[in-house]
JSON list of C-alpha atoms in Angstrom, two decimals:
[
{"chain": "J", "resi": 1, "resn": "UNK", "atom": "CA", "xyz": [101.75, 139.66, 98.74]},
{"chain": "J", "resi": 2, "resn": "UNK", "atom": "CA", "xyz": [99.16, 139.56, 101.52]},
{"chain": "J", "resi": 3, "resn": "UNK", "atom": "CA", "xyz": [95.71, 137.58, 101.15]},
{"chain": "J", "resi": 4, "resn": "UNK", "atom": "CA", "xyz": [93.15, 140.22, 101.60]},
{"chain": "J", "resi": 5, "resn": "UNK", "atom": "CA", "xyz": [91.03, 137.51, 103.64]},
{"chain": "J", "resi": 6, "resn": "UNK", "atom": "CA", "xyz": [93.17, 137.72, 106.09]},
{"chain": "J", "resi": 7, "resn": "UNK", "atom": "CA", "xyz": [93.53, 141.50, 106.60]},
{"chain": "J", "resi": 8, "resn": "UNK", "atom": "CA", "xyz": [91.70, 143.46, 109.01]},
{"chain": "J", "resi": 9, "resn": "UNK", "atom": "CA", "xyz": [90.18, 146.99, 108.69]},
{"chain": "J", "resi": 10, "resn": "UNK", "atom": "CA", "xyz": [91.99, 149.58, 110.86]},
{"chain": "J", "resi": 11, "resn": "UNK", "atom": "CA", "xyz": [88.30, 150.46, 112.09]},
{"chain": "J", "resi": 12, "resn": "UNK", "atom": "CA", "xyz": [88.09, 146.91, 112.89]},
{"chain": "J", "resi": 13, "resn": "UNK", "atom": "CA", "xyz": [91.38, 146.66, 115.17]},
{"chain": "J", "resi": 14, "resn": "UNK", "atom": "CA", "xyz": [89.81, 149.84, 116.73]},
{"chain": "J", "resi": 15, "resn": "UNK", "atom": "CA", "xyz": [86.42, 148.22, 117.26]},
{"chain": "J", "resi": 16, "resn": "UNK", "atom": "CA", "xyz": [88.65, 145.56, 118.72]},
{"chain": "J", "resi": 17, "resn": "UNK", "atom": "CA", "xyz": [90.66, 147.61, 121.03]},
{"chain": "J", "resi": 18, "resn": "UNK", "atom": "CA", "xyz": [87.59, 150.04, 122.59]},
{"chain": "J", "resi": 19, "resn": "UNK", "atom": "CA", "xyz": [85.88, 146.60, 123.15]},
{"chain": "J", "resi": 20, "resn": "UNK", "atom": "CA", "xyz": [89.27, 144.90, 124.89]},
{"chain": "J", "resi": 21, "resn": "UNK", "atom": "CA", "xyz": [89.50, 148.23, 127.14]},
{"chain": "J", "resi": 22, "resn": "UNK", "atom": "CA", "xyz": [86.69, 148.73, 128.28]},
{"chain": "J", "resi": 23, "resn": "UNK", "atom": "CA", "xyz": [86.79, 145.34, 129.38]},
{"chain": "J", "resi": 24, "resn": "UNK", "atom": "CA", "xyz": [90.12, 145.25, 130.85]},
{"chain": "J", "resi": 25, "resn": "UNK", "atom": "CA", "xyz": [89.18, 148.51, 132.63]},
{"chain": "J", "resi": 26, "resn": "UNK", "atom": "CA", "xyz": [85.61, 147.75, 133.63]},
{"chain": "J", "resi": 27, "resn": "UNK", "atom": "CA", "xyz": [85.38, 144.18, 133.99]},
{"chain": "J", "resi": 28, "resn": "UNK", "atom": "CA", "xyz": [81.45, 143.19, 133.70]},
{"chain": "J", "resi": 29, "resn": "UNK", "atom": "CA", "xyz": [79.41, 140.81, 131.96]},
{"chain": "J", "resi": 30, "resn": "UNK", "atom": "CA", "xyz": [78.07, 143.31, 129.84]},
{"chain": "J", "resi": 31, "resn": "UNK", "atom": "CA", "xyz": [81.20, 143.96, 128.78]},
{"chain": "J", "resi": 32, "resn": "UNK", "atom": "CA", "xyz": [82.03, 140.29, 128.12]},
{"chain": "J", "resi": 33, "resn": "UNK", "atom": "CA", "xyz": [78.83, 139.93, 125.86]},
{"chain": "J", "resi": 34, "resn": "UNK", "atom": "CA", "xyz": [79.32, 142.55, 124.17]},
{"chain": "J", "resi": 35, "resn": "UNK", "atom": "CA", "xyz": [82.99, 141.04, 123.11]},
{"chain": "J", "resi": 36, "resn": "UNK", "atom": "CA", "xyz": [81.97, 137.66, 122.06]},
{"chain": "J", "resi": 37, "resn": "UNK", "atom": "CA", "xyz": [78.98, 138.96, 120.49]},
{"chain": "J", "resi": 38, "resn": "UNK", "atom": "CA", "xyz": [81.00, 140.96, 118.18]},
{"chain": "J", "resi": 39, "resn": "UNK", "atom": "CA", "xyz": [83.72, 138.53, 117.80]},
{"chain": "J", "resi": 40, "resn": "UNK", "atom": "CA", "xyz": [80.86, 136.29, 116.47]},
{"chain": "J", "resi": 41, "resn": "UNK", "atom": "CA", "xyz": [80.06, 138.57, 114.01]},
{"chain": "J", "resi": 42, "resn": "UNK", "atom": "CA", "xyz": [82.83, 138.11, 111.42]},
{"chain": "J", "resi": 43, "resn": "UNK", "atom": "CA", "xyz": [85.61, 135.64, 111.40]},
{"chain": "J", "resi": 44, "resn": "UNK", "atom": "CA", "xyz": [88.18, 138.79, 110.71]},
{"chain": "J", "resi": 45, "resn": "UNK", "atom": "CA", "xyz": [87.02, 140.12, 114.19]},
{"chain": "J", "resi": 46, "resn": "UNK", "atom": "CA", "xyz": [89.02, 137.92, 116.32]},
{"chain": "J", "resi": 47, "resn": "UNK", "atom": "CA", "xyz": [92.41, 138.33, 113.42]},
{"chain": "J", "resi": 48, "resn": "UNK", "atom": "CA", "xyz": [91.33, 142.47, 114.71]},
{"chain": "J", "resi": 49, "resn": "UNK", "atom": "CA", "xyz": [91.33, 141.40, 118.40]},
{"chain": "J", "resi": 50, "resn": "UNK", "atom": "CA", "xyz": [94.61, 139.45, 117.85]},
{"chain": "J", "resi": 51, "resn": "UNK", "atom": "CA", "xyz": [96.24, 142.35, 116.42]},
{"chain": "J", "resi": 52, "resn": "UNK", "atom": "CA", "xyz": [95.28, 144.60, 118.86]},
{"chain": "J", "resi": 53, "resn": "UNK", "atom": "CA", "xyz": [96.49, 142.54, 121.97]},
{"chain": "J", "resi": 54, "resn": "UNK", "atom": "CA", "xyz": [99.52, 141.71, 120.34]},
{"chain": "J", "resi": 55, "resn": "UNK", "atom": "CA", "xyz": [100.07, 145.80, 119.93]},
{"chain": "J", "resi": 56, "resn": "UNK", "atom": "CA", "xyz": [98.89, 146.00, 123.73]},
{"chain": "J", "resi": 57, "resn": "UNK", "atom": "CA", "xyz": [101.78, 143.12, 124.83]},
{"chain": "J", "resi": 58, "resn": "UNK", "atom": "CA", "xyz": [104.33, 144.65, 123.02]},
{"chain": "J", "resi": 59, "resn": "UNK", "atom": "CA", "xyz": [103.60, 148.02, 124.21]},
{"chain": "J", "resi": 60, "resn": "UNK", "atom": "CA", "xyz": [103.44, 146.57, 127.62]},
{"chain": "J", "resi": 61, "resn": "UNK", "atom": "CA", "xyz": [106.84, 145.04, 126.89]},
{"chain": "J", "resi": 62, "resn": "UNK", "atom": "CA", "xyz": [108.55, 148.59, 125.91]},
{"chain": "J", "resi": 63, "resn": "UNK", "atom": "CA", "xyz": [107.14, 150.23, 129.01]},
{"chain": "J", "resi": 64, "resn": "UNK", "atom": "CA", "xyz": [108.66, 147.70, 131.22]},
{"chain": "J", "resi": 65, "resn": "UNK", "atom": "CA", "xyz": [112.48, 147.78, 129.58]},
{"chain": "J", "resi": 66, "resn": "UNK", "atom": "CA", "xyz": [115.04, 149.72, 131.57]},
{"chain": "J", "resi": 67, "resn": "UNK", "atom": "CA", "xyz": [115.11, 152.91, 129.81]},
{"chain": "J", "resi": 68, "resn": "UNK", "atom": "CA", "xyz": [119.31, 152.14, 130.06]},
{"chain": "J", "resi": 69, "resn": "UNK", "atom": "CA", "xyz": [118.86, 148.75, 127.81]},
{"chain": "J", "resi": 70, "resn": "UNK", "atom": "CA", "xyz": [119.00, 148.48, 123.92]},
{"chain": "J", "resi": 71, "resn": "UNK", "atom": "CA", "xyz": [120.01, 145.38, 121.57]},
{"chain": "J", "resi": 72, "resn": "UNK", "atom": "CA", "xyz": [123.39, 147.06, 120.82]},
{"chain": "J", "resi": 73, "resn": "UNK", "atom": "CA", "xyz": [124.97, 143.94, 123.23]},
{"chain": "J", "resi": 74, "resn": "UNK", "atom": "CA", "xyz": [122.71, 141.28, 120.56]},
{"chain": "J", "resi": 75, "resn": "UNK", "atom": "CA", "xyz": [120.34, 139.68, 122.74]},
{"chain": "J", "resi": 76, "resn": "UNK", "atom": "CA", "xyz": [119.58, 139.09, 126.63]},
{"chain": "J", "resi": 77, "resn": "UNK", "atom": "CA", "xyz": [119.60, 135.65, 127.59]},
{"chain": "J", "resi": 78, "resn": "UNK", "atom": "CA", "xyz": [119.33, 136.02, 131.17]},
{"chain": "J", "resi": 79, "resn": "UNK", "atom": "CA", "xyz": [122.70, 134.39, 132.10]},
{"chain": "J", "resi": 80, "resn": "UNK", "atom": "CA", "xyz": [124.55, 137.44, 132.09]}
]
């Protein structure tokens, strides 16, 4: 069962998200303020921002696997 105080609103991972992008894509201080200042606004902001830069690494991760590569082999270890 998950503790509702630890939950994040899907409006708040999108909150999240716009704010990351827009600072990923336009880099500025403006940006940056505007970031921390809602991160500072509720402790569940930075769980949101979490969440959505862990969906943003592991989409980052699919896009970069070989298209050829799949787990059917159990796992890569690098010393193949």
């Amino acid at each position: 069962m998950k503790n509702s105080s630890l939950t994040c609103s899907e409006a708040a991972v999108a909150t999240a998200w716009t704010l990351f992008s827009r600072l990923h894509d336009e880099p500025s201080r403006a940006h940056a303020h505007r970031l921390v200042a809602w991160l500072g606004e509720d402790p569940l902001h930075v769980r949101a921002l979490d969440d959505a830069l862990t969906l943003w690494a592991l989409a980052g991760a699919a896009l970069s696997r070989p298209s050829g590569d799949d787990d059917r082999n159990g796992p890569r270890t690098g010393l193949q």
